[in-house]
Amino acid sequence: MTVLTALIVFGVLALIFGLILGFAAVRFRVESDPIVDQIDAILPQTQCGQCGYPGCRPYAEAIANGDEINKCPPGGQSTINALADLMGVEAKPLDSAHGEEDVKKVAVIREDECIGCTKCIQACPVDAILGAAKQMHTVIAHECTGCDLCVEPCPVDCIDMVPVPVRPDNWQWDLQQIPVRVVESSN
Amino acid sequence: MSAATKAIEAGQIWTFPGGIHPPERKELSNQTPIAPLALAQEYYLPLKQHSGAPGELLVQVGDQVKAGQALTQVGANNGLPVHAPTSGTITAIGPGIIAHPSGLADTVITITADGNDEHIALEPLADYTQISRADLLERIKNAGIAGLGGAGFPTAQKLALQRPLDYLIINGVECEPYISADDRLMREHAQTIIDGTEILLHIAGCEKALIAIEANKPEAIAAFEALLDKHPQLALRVVPVKYPSGGEKQLIQLLTGRQVPSRGLPIDVGLVMQNVGTAFAVAQAVLQGKPLIERVVTVTGENVEKPGNYWVRLGTPVAYLLEQCGFKPEPDQRVIMGGPMMGFTLAELAVPVVKITNCILVPSSQELAPAQDEMACIRCGACADVCPAQLLPQQLQWLAKAKDYDGLDQQNLFDCIECGACAYVCPSEIPLVHYYRKAKAEIRNIAREKAKAEVARERFEARQERLEREKQERLERHRKAAEARKKAQAEAVAQGGDNPQDAVQAAIARAKARKAAQAAAAQQENKEGDDA
Ligand code: SF4
Ligand code: SF4
Ligand code: SF4
Ligand code: SF4
């Protein structure tokens, strides 16, 4: 009899706690960042397609599905390291089949040569090129990711990729770059 | 009144951790009154001489300008104007070397002086208390005043922060060795500084100002003591000699015992600080309508014949300033803008004097030994003992070298005021501050890249959406067109006319028949060929 009572009591208790826990799990669920978002947040968003996918988000999805993490040249080693941390795998060097790490660049259209064919607009993954048919086109420099995709389609080759200029406000304290000034003694 | 406020009122001086006592060497430059400097031939005015956005250009090449005339205006970016230092012609506007450790170029206006030094007409103000606070701030902004102590933060912007204030602190500590510009200004223009302080109090809506002077400036202290009886809102505080007691957070700790929170501002603890030079410039701008076109610059070091303090027009090339002071360069002469602790070596002497230039130091090599080779850290801990921000410099240095930016953040790298005390005591000659500056620049860069990546992501997604939308629209259009066609057909059939579709079918059938005939003919030919 006592055994039965004990069983019933514990059974009921288990049921109650189970219900509470179940309710809590539904009611207080923490919306965790899906892994794709976390990977996408690490990728440099250059949207250049060098990884073999049409943009960073598709590559993020591919990594989440088990693709290699070393296919993004614009991100370089630091991105690979961050991805390795996130995915809990070994960091490895950049896969050179996809390109080399390079200095950051922006596209500049030689505007007097542009024939206004709009091909570059269609290629730009972030809509950073302004223009209309038969009108001169121009790049919004601070929106340009330096992806290189507009260079190829231009029929008159008037788009140049130039390194982002160093200005006093983005200078990296590379003091070695300053040539030592030699002043001739006046006496 | 709380006990803490009572202690502040009673003139208690607290202490701050760390600090050093480097040789002061102020006697080299503080013996003679501030002297005027003969006019130069050319002036170079960078558009940006403060921290923040540059103003908008108002002039063109070829324009004639008078001293005090605005060359840029506040504009859309809320920049700070710069003014012509003397009368003359604008001969160039374009990239030129600026007073920055990078030695990089930025937009610079070149003025060729005509030698007449004509000034624009000033608009003095009889009674500033009749003017609204906003108008006074406008006046200060239009006069181009930025913090003259070194950081160059626009003064009006600092004053515009609407928050209850306990004290305005006027910083006349000038703790960095060699520099005596504020010292001489306080000795010679105490009254104007006091006027400026009262204007600042009025604008800030604050009751009380504390004027802080380091104990090694007895003449300046005496100059203020003689005048302060008539100004009950102002109190003098003499702080003991220690570097860097003039640092903003350090001075606040000294005068009030309050600690500005990490990454916080003095206003978070109910205080605001201005330099004595700034107070002087504010008085000139508000009372006389004078824009900021000159400042006191200490020229010192053993390699100038006439060290001292000079009224230097902004834009004066350092080369000209040194020439006027009897420059005797030795081989590999270093010219430092700022003091020996926080200044930087100039890459080029064509650099102009700007709003934040308080000192040009020309040391001999005995006086200030050139940087030695860096040795390994011996973990002596001397750097941590002297750090006024209570950081762990040797840790920071390792983390900076390892590019461990999260670690640097945990160790509060951004609380480092770059005072150089740690590098000064380091027996291994490690240029510690250099590593911190580099790491800070890198961290800022990463943050900037992150923000840019975020924008790129949004734009990419917006574009994907646009393409998808356009595709849907196209499909929709095709569907509609097809429907319309079908309907027209059905109507035509219903009306007993030819089904246009039949015509098409007939054409296709004809084409097929023709193809089949051709193929048969070809086969026939092949056969005949084989037979032959
Ligand atoms: S390679 Fe280009 S598209 Fe691919 S993840 Fe890197 S930046 Fe994005
Ligand atoms: S592809 Fe070349 S020519 Fe065509 S619009 Fe772009 S820049 Fe002009
Ligand atoms: S430079 Fe920075 S780390 Fe070094 S003593 Fe000064 S505040 Fe501390
Ligand atoms: S003072 Fe120099 S040697 Fe000593 S612990 Fe600090 S960094 Fe290392």
PDB file of N, CA and C in Angstrom, chain B residues 328-397:
ATOM      1  N   LYS B 328      69.926  75.743 -34.573  1.00  0.00           N
ATOM      2  CA  LYS B 328      71.269  75.209 -34.855  1.00  0.00           C
ATOM      3  C   LYS B 328      71.176  73.696 -34.959  1.00  0.00           C
ATOM      4  N   PRO B 329      70.705  73.193 -36.086  1.00  0.00           N
ATOM      5  CA  PRO B 329      70.500  71.740 -36.154  1.00  0.00           C
ATOM      6  C   PRO B 329      71.808  70.972 -36.132  1.00  0.00           C
ATOM      7  N   GLU B 330      71.792  69.837 -35.488  1.00  0.00           N
ATOM      8  CA  GLU B 330      72.934  68.934 -35.558  1.00  0.00           C
ATOM      9  C   GLU B 330      72.564  67.854 -36.569  1.00  0.00           C
ATOM     10  N   PRO B 331      73.518  67.024 -36.965  1.00  0.00           N
ATOM     11  CA  PRO B 331      73.159  65.971 -37.920  1.00  0.00           C
ATOM     12  C   PRO B 331      72.052  65.097 -37.321  1.00  0.00           C
ATOM     13  N   ASP B 332      71.145  64.661 -38.151  1.00  0.00           N
ATOM     14  CA  ASP B 332      70.009  63.845 -37.701  1.00  0.00           C
ATOM     15  C   ASP B 332      69.190  64.545 -36.632  1.00  0.00           C
ATOM     16  N   GLN B 333      69.074  65.859 -36.749  1.00  0.00           N
ATOM     17  CA  GLN B 333      68.311  66.604 -35.748  1.00  0.00           C
ATOM     18  C   GLN B 333      66.863  66.132 -35.705  1.00  0.00           C
ATOM     19  N   ARG B 334      66.396  65.893 -34.483  1.00  0.00           N
ATOM     20  CA  ARG B 334      64.978  65.577 -34.333  1.00  0.00           C
ATOM     21  C   ARG B 334      64.243  66.848 -33.962  1.00  0.00           C
ATOM     22  N   VAL B 335      63.112  67.100 -34.600  1.00  0.00           N
ATOM     23  CA  VAL B 335      62.258  68.213 -34.203  1.00  0.00           C
ATOM     24  C   VAL B 335      60.945  67.609 -33.737  1.00  0.00           C
ATOM     25  N   ILE B 336      60.593  67.926 -32.478  1.00  0.00           N
ATOM     26  CA  ILE B 336      59.424  67.286 -31.877  1.00  0.00           C
ATOM     27  C   ILE B 336      58.313  68.310 -31.731  1.00  0.00           C
ATOM     28  N   MET B 337      57.119  67.950 -32.182  1.00  0.00           N
ATOM     29  CA  MET B 337      55.969  68.815 -31.938  1.00  0.00           C
ATOM     30  C   MET B 337      55.285  68.292 -30.690  1.00  0.00           C
ATOM     31  N   GLY B 338      55.108  69.171 -29.686  1.00  0.00           N
ATOM     32  CA  GLY B 338      54.610  68.728 -28.387  1.00  0.00           C
ATOM     33  C   GLY B 338      55.808  68.524 -27.468  1.00  0.00           C
ATOM     34  N   GLY B 339      55.584  67.929 -26.316  1.00  0.00           N
ATOM     35  CA  GLY B 339      56.674  67.756 -25.359  1.00  0.00           C
ATOM     36  C   GLY B 339      57.414  66.453 -25.559  1.00  0.00           C
ATOM     37  N   PRO B 340      58.415  66.194 -24.722  1.00  0.00           N
ATOM     38  CA  PRO B 340      59.208  64.978 -24.877  1.00  0.00           C
ATOM     39  C   PRO B 340      58.422  63.706 -24.523  1.00  0.00           C
ATOM     40  N   MET B 341      57.370  63.836 -23.715  1.00  0.00           N
ATOM     41  CA  MET B 341      56.636  62.640 -23.314  1.00  0.00           C
ATOM     42  C   MET B 341      55.540  62.273 -24.314  1.00  0.00           C
ATOM     43  N   MET B 342      54.785  63.255 -24.757  1.00  0.00           N
ATOM     44  CA  MET B 342      53.620  62.941 -25.581  1.00  0.00           C
ATOM     45  C   MET B 342      53.709  63.472 -27.000  1.00  0.00           C
ATOM     46  N   GLY B 343      54.785  64.164 -27.325  1.00  0.00           N
ATOM     47  CA  GLY B 343      54.895  64.752 -28.655  1.00  0.00           C
ATOM     48  C   GLY B 343      55.264  63.707 -29.697  1.00  0.00           C
ATOM     49  N   PHE B 344      55.410  64.187 -30.926  1.00  0.00           N
ATOM     50  CA  PHE B 344      55.838  63.278 -31.984  1.00  0.00           C
ATOM     51  C   PHE B 344      56.874  63.980 -32.853  1.00  0.00           C
ATOM     52  N   THR B 345      57.743  63.177 -33.449  1.00  0.00           N
ATOM     53  CA  THR B 345      58.793  63.719 -34.287  1.00  0.00           C
ATOM     54  C   THR B 345      58.206  64.138 -35.629  1.00  0.00           C
ATOM     55  N   LEU B 346      58.584  65.313 -36.090  1.00  0.00           N
ATOM     56  CA  LEU B 346      58.077  65.797 -37.369  1.00  0.00           C
ATOM     57  C   LEU B 346      58.855  65.159 -38.505  1.00  0.00           C
ATOM     58  N   ALA B 347      58.125  64.785 -39.544  1.00  0.00           N
ATOM     59  CA  ALA B 347      58.777  64.169 -40.696  1.00  0.00           C
ATOM     60  C   ALA B 347      59.368  65.245 -41.590  1.00  0.00           C
ATOM     61  N   GLU B 348      58.893  66.464 -41.439  1.00  0.00           N
ATOM     62  CA  GLU B 348      59.164  67.494 -42.429  1.00  0.00           C
ATOM     63  C   GLU B 348      58.997  68.840 -41.727  1.00  0.00           C
ATOM     64  N   LEU B 349      59.882  69.806 -41.967  1.00  0.00           N
ATOM     65  CA  LEU B 349      59.762  71.076 -41.246  1.00  0.00           C
ATOM     66  C   LEU B 349      58.820  72.063 -41.921  1.00  0.00           C
ATOM     67  N   ALA B 350      58.268  71.699 -43.069  1.00  0.00           N
ATOM     68  CA  ALA B 350      57.285  72.572 -43.715  1.00  0.00           C
ATOM     69  C   ALA B 350      55.933  72.490 -43.005  1.00  0.00           C
ATOM     70  N   VAL B 351      55.836  71.594 -42.042  1.00  0.00           N
ATOM     71  CA  VAL B 351      54.594  71.431 -41.282  1.00  0.00           C
ATOM     72  C   VAL B 351      54.230  72.744 -40.594  1.00  0.00           C
ATOM     73  N   PRO B 352      52.961  73.133 -40.636  1.00  0.00           N
ATOM     74  CA  PRO B 352      52.586  74.375 -39.977  1.00  0.00           C
ATOM     75  C   PRO B 352      52.240  74.196 -38.501  1.00  0.00           C
ATOM     76  N   VAL B 353      52.323  75.307 -37.769  1.00  0.00           N
ATOM     77  CA  VAL B 353      51.812  75.360 -36.403  1.00  0.00           C
ATOM     78  C   VAL B 353      50.287  75.374 -36.496  1.00  0.00           C
ATOM     79  N   VAL B 354      49.623  74.520 -35.735  1.00  0.00           N
ATOM     80  CA  VAL B 354      48.156  74.473 -35.778  1.00  0.00           C
ATOM     81  C   VAL B 354      47.594  74.723 -34.381  1.00  0.00           C
ATOM     82  N   LYS B 355      46.262  74.614 -34.275  1.00  0.00           N
ATOM     83  CA  LYS B 355      45.597  74.978 -33.020  1.00  0.00           C
ATOM     84  C   LYS B 355      46.112  74.188 -31.819  1.00  0.00           C
ATOM     85  N   ILE B 356      46.528  72.940 -32.039  1.00  0.00           N
ATOM     86  CA  ILE B 356      46.925  72.113 -30.894  1.00  0.00           C
ATOM     87  C   ILE B 356      48.437  72.125 -30.653  1.00  0.00           C
ATOM     88  N   THR B 357      49.173  72.935 -31.400  1.00  0.00           N
ATOM     89  CA  THR B 357      50.631  72.937 -31.245  1.00  0.00           C
ATOM     90  C   THR B 357      51.022  73.795 -30.048  1.00  0.00           C
ATOM     91  N   ASN B 358      51.455  73.169 -28.952  1.00  0.00           N
ATOM     92  CA  ASN B 358      51.858  73.988 -27.811  1.00  0.00           C
ATOM     93  C   ASN B 358      53.362  74.129 -27.680  1.00  0.00           C
ATOM     94  N   CYS B 359      54.100  73.291 -28.397  1.00  0.00           N
ATOM     95  CA  CYS B 359      55.551  73.332 -28.194  1.00  0.00           C
ATOM     96  C   CYS B 359      56.277  72.765 -29.412  1.00  0.00           C
ATOM     97  N   ILE B 360      57.410  73.374 -29.718  1.00  0.00           N
ATOM     98  CA  ILE B 360      58.329  72.798 -30.695  1.00  0.00           C
ATOM     99  C   ILE B 360      59.632  72.574 -29.940  1.00  0.00           C
ATOM    100  N   LEU B 361      60.026  71.327 -29.853  1.00  0.00           N
ATOM    101  CA  LEU B 361      61.200  70.961 -29.057  1.00  0.00           C
ATOM    102  C   LEU B 361      62.325  70.518 -29.985  1.00  0.00           C
ATOM    103  N   VAL B 362      63.483  71.172 -29.806  1.00  0.00           N
ATOM    104  CA  VAL B 362      64.633  70.859 -30.650  1.00  0.00           C
ATOM    105  C   VAL B 362      65.784  70.438 -29.739  1.00  0.00           C
ATOM    106  N   PRO B 363      65.780  69.210 -29.304  1.00  0.00           N
ATOM    107  CA  PRO B 363      66.776  68.784 -28.327  1.00  0.00           C
ATOM    108  C   PRO B 363      68.111  68.445 -28.980  1.00  0.00           C
ATOM    109  N   SER B 364      69.166  68.598 -28.213  1.00  0.00           N
ATOM    110  CA  SER B 364      70.449  68.076 -28.694  1.00  0.00           C
ATOM    111  C   SER B 364      70.474  66.590 -28.361  1.00  0.00           C
ATOM    112  N   SER B 365      71.391  65.868 -28.962  1.00  0.00           N
ATOM    113  CA  SER B 365      71.355  64.414 -28.763  1.00  0.00           C
ATOM    114  C   SER B 365      71.805  64.034 -27.352  1.00  0.00           C
ATOM    115  N   GLN B 366      72.547  64.940 -26.662  1.00  0.00           N
ATOM    116  CA  GLN B 366      72.895  64.629 -25.267  1.00  0.00           C
ATOM    117  C   GLN B 366      71.671  64.785 -24.379  1.00  0.00           C
ATOM    118  N   GLU B 367      70.888  65.780 -24.739  1.00  0.00           N
ATOM    119  CA  GLU B 367      69.778  66.159 -23.890  1.00  0.00           C
ATOM    120  C   GLU B 367      68.655  65.122 -23.926  1.00  0.00           C
ATOM    121  N   LEU B 368      68.346  64.658 -25.110  1.00  0.00           N
ATOM    122  CA  LEU B 368      67.272  63.683 -25.254  1.00  0.00           C
ATOM    123  C   LEU B 368      67.828  62.596 -26.167  1.00  0.00           C
ATOM    124  N   ALA B 369      68.270  61.519 -25.549  1.00  0.00           N
ATOM    125  CA  ALA B 369      68.937  60.486 -26.328  1.00  0.00           C
ATOM    126  C   ALA B 369      67.980  59.909 -27.359  1.00  0.00           C
ATOM    127  N   PRO B 370      68.486  59.664 -28.547  1.00  0.00           N
ATOM    128  CA  PRO B 370      67.631  59.032 -29.549  1.00  0.00           C
ATOM    129  C   PRO B 370      67.190  57.645 -29.077  1.00  0.00           C
ATOM    130  N   ALA B 371      66.111  57.157 -29.639  1.00  0.00           N
ATOM    131  CA  ALA B 371      65.560  55.880 -29.194  1.00  0.00           C
ATOM    132  C   ALA B 371      66.606  54.780 -29.306  1.00  0.00           C
ATOM    133  N   GLN B 372      66.682  53.948 -28.270  1.00  0.00           N
ATOM    134  CA  GLN B 372      67.615  52.826 -28.261  1.00  0.00           C
ATOM    135  C   GLN B 372      66.915  51.600 -28.831  1.00  0.00           C
ATOM    136  N   ASP B 373      67.715  50.562 -29.052  1.00  0.00           N
ATOM    137  CA  ASP B 373      67.102  49.323 -29.518  1.00  0.00           C
ATOM    138  C   ASP B 373      66.286  48.699 -28.398  1.00  0.00           C
ATOM    139  N   GLU B 374      65.190  48.146 -28.798  1.00  0.00           N
ATOM    140  CA  GLU B 374      64.304  47.524 -27.832  1.00  0.00           C
ATOM    141  C   GLU B 374      64.887  46.199 -27.361  1.00  0.00           C
ATOM    142  N   MET B 375      64.818  45.971 -26.038  1.00  0.00           N
ATOM    143  CA  MET B 375      65.261  44.679 -25.511  1.00  0.00           C
ATOM    144  C   MET B 375      64.054  43.924 -24.975  1.00  0.00           C
ATOM    145  N   ALA B 376      64.298  42.682 -24.570  1.00  0.00           N
ATOM    146  CA  ALA B 376      63.164  41.884 -24.091  1.00  0.00           C
ATOM    147  C   ALA B 376      62.696  42.402 -22.739  1.00  0.00           C
ATOM    148  N   CYS B 377      61.421  42.283 -22.483  1.00  0.00           N
ATOM    149  CA  CYS B 377      60.845  42.682 -21.195  1.00  0.00           C
ATOM    150  C   CYS B 377      61.368  41.763 -20.109  1.00  0.00           C
ATOM    151  N   ILE B 378      61.854  42.359 -19.011  1.00  0.00           N
ATOM    152  CA  ILE B 378      62.380  41.540 -17.917  1.00  0.00           C
ATOM    153  C   ILE B 378      61.361  41.393 -16.794  1.00  0.00           C
ATOM    154  N   ARG B 379      60.163  41.803 -17.036  1.00  0.00           N
ATOM    155  CA  ARG B 379      59.063  41.701 -16.076  1.00  0.00           C
ATOM    156  C   ARG B 379      59.412  42.337 -14.749  1.00  0.00           C
ATOM    157  N   CYS B 380      60.009  43.505 -14.805  1.00  0.00           N
ATOM    158  CA  CYS B 380      60.381  44.175 -13.565  1.00  0.00           C
ATOM    159  C   CYS B 380      59.174  44.823 -12.908  1.00  0.00           C
ATOM    160  N   GLY B 381      58.149  45.114 -13.696  1.00  0.00           N
ATOM    161  CA  GLY B 381      56.945  45.697 -13.111  1.00  0.00           C
ATOM    162  C   GLY B 381      57.013  47.197 -12.894  1.00  0.00           C
ATOM    163  N   ALA B 382      58.118  47.806 -13.301  1.00  0.00           N
ATOM    164  CA  ALA B 382      58.260  49.252 -13.088  1.00  0.00           C
ATOM    165  C   ALA B 382      57.155  50.020 -13.803  1.00  0.00           C
ATOM    166  N   CYS B 383      56.776  49.540 -14.984  1.00  0.00           N
ATOM    167  CA  CYS B 383      55.772  50.237 -15.769  1.00  0.00           C
ATOM    168  C   CYS B 383      54.422  50.241 -15.074  1.00  0.00           C
ATOM    169  N   ALA B 384      54.072  49.116 -14.452  1.00  0.00           N
ATOM    170  CA  ALA B 384      52.776  49.039 -13.787  1.00  0.00           C
ATOM    171  C   ALA B 384      52.751  49.973 -12.572  1.00  0.00           C
ATOM    172  N   ASP B 385      53.917  50.156 -11.919  1.00  0.00           N
ATOM    173  CA  ASP B 385      53.968  51.043 -10.755  1.00  0.00           C
ATOM    174  C   ASP B 385      53.679  52.489 -11.112  1.00  0.00           C
ATOM    175  N   VAL B 386      54.094  52.910 -12.309  1.00  0.00           N
ATOM    176  CA  VAL B 386      53.967  54.331 -12.634  1.00  0.00           C
ATOM    177  C   VAL B 386      52.729  54.644 -13.462  1.00  0.00           C
ATOM    178  N   CYS B 387      51.998  53.626 -13.916  1.00  0.00           N
ATOM    179  CA  CYS B 387      50.872  53.909 -14.798  1.00  0.00           C
ATOM    180  C   CYS B 387      49.762  54.632 -14.034  1.00  0.00           C
ATOM    181  N   PRO B 388      49.437  55.848 -14.443  1.00  0.00           N
ATOM    182  CA  PRO B 388      48.418  56.609 -13.723  1.00  0.00           C
ATOM    183  C   PRO B 388      47.022  56.052 -13.950  1.00  0.00           C
ATOM    184  N   ALA B 389      46.862  55.237 -14.983  1.00  0.00           N
ATOM    185  CA  ALA B 389      45.539  54.682 -15.269  1.00  0.00           C
ATOM    186  C   ALA B 389      45.394  53.298 -14.652  1.00  0.00           C
ATOM    187  N   GLN B 390      46.378  52.901 -13.854  1.00  0.00           N
ATOM    188  CA  GLN B 390      46.376  51.585 -13.198  1.00  0.00           C
ATOM    189  C   GLN B 390      46.215  50.445 -14.180  1.00  0.00           C
ATOM    190  N   LEU B 391      46.893  50.542 -15.295  1.00  0.00           N
ATOM    191  CA  LEU B 391      46.881  49.446 -16.262  1.00  0.00           C
ATOM    192  C   LEU B 391      48.118  48.582 -16.017  1.00  0.00           C
ATOM    193  N   LEU B 392      48.227  47.516 -16.811  1.00  0.00           N
ATOM    194  CA  LEU B 392      49.401  46.663 -16.723  1.00  0.00           C
ATOM    195  C   LEU B 392      50.159  46.772 -18.046  1.00  0.00           C
ATOM    196  N   PRO B 393      51.031  47.788 -18.145  1.00  0.00           N
ATOM    197  CA  PRO B 393      51.659  48.052 -19.450  1.00  0.00           C
ATOM    198  C   PRO B 393      52.357  46.850 -20.063  1.00  0.00           C
ATOM    199  N   GLN B 394      53.035  46.035 -19.241  1.00  0.00           N
ATOM    200  CA  GLN B 394      53.761  44.927 -19.878  1.00  0.00           C
ATOM    201  C   GLN B 394      52.795  43.906 -20.467  1.00  0.00           C
ATOM    202  N   GLN B 395      51.665  43.702 -19.783  1.00  0.00           N
ATOM    203  CA  GLN B 395      50.634  42.807 -20.327  1.00  0.00           C
ATOM    204  C   GLN B 395      50.120  43.365 -21.652  1.00  0.00           C
ATOM    205  N   LEU B 396      49.804  44.654 -21.627  1.00  0.00           N
ATOM    206  CA  LEU B 396      49.257  45.300 -22.824  1.00  0.00           C
ATOM    207  C   LEU B 396      50.218  45.141 -23.989  1.00  0.00           C
ATOM    208  N   GLN B 397      51.495  45.281 -23.681  1.00  0.00           N
ATOM    209  CA  GLN B 397      52.502  45.201 -24.718  1.00  0.00           C
ATOM    210  C   GLN B 397      52.521  43.812 -25.354  1.00  0.00           C
TER     211      GLN B 397
END
